[in-house]
Amino acid sequence: MCGIAGICNLGEPAPISVETLRRMVGAIRYRGPDEAGLFVDDYCGLGHARLSIIDLSGGSQPIHNESESLWIIFNGEIFNYLELRQDLLSKGHTFYTSSDTEVILHIYEELGPKCLERLNGQFAIAIWDSSKRELFLARDRVGIRPLFYVLDGGRFVFASEIKSLFSAGGVPCRIDPIALDEVFTFWTTLPGKTMFRDVRELPPGHYMMAAKGNITIRKYWELPFHHAEDHLDWPVDKICNEVAGLLLDATRIRLRSDVPVGCYLSGGLDSSGITALVRRNFNNNLRTFGIGFAEKDFDESPYQDRMVSHLGTEHSSVLADNTLIGSRFPDVVWHCEKPLLRTAPVPLFLLSDVVRGKRFKVVLTGEGADEIFGGYNIFRETLVRRFWAKDPDSKYRPLLIRKLYPYIFKDSRSKSTLGAFFAKGIEDTDDPFFSHRIRWENTSRLKSLFSDDLRSEVGTYNGYDVLRASLPEPFGSWDPLSKAQYLEAAIFLSNYLLSSQGDRVAMAHSVEIRLPFLDYRVIEFMGRVPPKWKIRGMNEKYLLKKVFAELLPEPILKRAKHPYRAPIQKSLFDSDRPELRDSLSGETVRRIGLFDPKRVEILLSKIRRSQKASEVEEMALAGIASTHLVADQFLTGFPYRPIVPVTVKIFVDRRSVAKN
Amino acid sequence: MDNSDLETKIMKYISENFLYRTDYNNVDKGASLIGSGIFDSTGILEIITYLEEKLNIKVEDEEVIPDNFDSINAITTFTRKKLDGIAKGEAI
């Protein structure tokens, strides 16, 4: 796991500054504090910050092929590299390291971009073909590892994080009003977009080729959902056996490492299942890490403790209290590089610090199971609302919504009116966004807080149209659950969960996460499993519970789904961190100009008065504070954290005239 | 309090608390507050708390239905009835 950065001249050669490459690597040094390496020729410069995990002594990057015409820098892991290496050796390739990085280079030599279909892993790759003057960039199927780029005239600049791009100098830093519109609708930007006007992200499952003045971007993988005719008609036990086998193998190859691998353990079904798989099959001496909350409503410690004693792991946990969450919020925003409508990334940031403190660099997590196996309430809500839509006058069908959200229906008086809330749009079952529209419209209310200037810059932009145009062609023929799963995975998983609650907050403390549920073989198999086996009546993740039945104690298997969340109002209001207090001040609202000062003041005084802000108001609070923090950290106060000086272990200089 | 005062109070409350604005004259009094996205899932409970605390009416559980609360007109009519003591059940 590492950080990568580079500059490529698309047209005529122009001097590439080694100092600039150093700065770009220095900006993301925490992604790879163990080593650094640089390559530079007349057309391309590559920089690498290494977190050494495989082939500790020999795997330094950049790595080259036999003829030294191809050079690679790589962030991530290829979990099936041992098998691929055998195959490449038999084809006559020779290796000078035992790393997975070198395997990518040789398989790329063999197959070109088609090599991506053979890689099972999480990755952002850059390969410079110095003889063809071609730069190849690729990102893993679901977007576990980040890759950003900017085209600045004839200069193409790319990096693992946006702050590295801005460290290159000459890259304009402007907040994109459209991005704000998207965040305040979908909870994140849509694939490819970032918070900054000129900065793009290579979408998951895509590669890009920069050569001869041109850039081409191609999709090589799509989230695999299918029409009902193509679903498997296997008996459920056979499906379970297949899933169990795939998960075991996905976990097995994710333990490949030359450093110890730990597990995140929340006490929920997913992380408990993965931890149990590791403990029972591969590692008797397992280290686990978990989060406890001082606020009881958010805390899962009793279940976590139960799993720890059940499996006998050596466990460390971090207690996330409100003060701590607030005080680290600005740091988390710096790492996530986008506004956050939640504080949930903060405890994960605190947790990776604990992991690093225990000298661990790698952990497995249970992330991705909800998307692939059907765990989220929004999926069940969709199915209930569709069932209700078939008999809209039924008195009993809406009661299922109550079963789904007992905590928002706990006030007896809300029964009838909340029904009306969830009935919104119920007749429009052909709407491609049927599953998510209530959530998105609810979030869009926050846009009433935008300033007039921001509103006019957003103009008539409509994120729904852009999203609709990006849907895969067969989307309309999928069943309702598959459609909802697709939207959740394509937008929220890759652009928020895997980044703001995944890569960014783990890498902030030089920790690599590995996600067995997102092995593409698991995803592709589950895409062919009929929806009735994912959610059975109101029972979510039915298959997964069956698969884990032998491994987990009953209270874990039977407990109600507990969404991972963190306190917002109590963490962000009256924080002892001055920057956070400033981010909500009237002066900051006026100075930055993205929100309407009067409306924000009304909102904040309402929240201050009420003991409990509504869900939308809490999102507003986090959204406004984090938008202002992004603006201050990147526009006026860049770099918010110092760029670290880099000592280079490998420096390959192929310039015709060497300069600085 | 006459009807227009009552309506103004309710409009002002909804405008400030759900639209975060003080210029409440443009609010459509007949529009569905749930349908147009002005109320979130707990919006109706908030307005009821306001009516009970500030206007001293008591809203019964069975009266908490969209017909009574889904627009400014509906809320005004309902509250008027309660204030006048002619609503079903116990008034005021």
PDB file of N, CA and C in Angstrom, chain A residues 41 51 119 195 234 282 416 486 561 585:
ATOM      1  N   ASP A  41      12.176  10.879 -17.022  1.00  0.00           N
ATOM      2  CA  ASP A  41      12.846  11.021 -18.319  1.00  0.00           C
ATOM      3  C   ASP A  41      12.340  12.310 -18.970  1.00  0.00           C
ATOM      4  N   LEU A  51       4.654   1.899   1.449  1.00  0.00           N
ATOM      5  CA  LEU A  51       4.366   1.205   2.700  1.00  0.00           C
ATOM      6  C   LEU A  51       4.717  -0.251   2.426  1.00  0.00           C
ATOM      7  N   LEU A 119      -6.369  -9.517 -12.815  1.00  0.00           N
ATOM      8  CA  LEU A 119      -5.901  -9.082 -11.493  1.00  0.00           C
ATOM      9  C   LEU A 119      -7.022  -9.170 -10.464  1.00  0.00           C
ATOM     10  N   MET A 195     -14.320  17.601  -5.629  1.00  0.00           N
ATOM     11  CA  MET A 195     -14.752  18.898  -5.126  1.00  0.00           C
ATOM     12  C   MET A 195     -14.174  20.061  -5.921  1.00  0.00           C
ATOM     13  N   TRP A 234     -30.219 -22.468  -8.640  1.00  0.00           N
ATOM     14  CA  TRP A 234     -29.669 -23.502  -7.750  1.00  0.00           C
ATOM     15  C   TRP A 234     -30.470 -23.572  -6.441  1.00  0.00           C
ATOM     16  N   PHE A 282      -7.073 -19.778   9.627  1.00  0.00           N
ATOM     17  CA  PHE A 282      -5.733 -19.366   9.214  1.00  0.00           C
ATOM     18  C   PHE A 282      -4.827 -18.849  10.319  1.00  0.00           C
ATOM     19  N   SER A 416     -49.022   7.651  11.644  1.00  0.00           N
ATOM     20  CA  SER A 416     -49.747   7.942  10.413  1.00  0.00           C
ATOM     21  C   SER A 416     -48.968   8.893   9.499  1.00  0.00           C
ATOM     22  N   TYR A 486     -27.207  -1.497  -7.164  1.00  0.00           N
ATOM     23  CA  TYR A 486     -26.322  -0.833  -8.127  1.00  0.00           C
ATOM     24  C   TYR A 486     -26.107   0.630  -7.721  1.00  0.00           C
ATOM     25  N   LYS A 561     -29.977  -5.221  12.598  1.00  0.00           N
ATOM     26  CA  LYS A 561     -28.946  -4.443  11.903  1.00  0.00           C
ATOM     27  C   LYS A 561     -28.710  -3.127  12.652  1.00  0.00           C
ATOM     28  N   SER A 585     -18.855  29.746  12.076  1.00  0.00           N
ATOM     29  CA  SER A 585     -19.113  31.132  12.490  1.00  0.00           C
ATOM     30  C   SER A 585     -19.714  31.944  11.334  1.00  0.00           C
TER      31      SER A 585
END
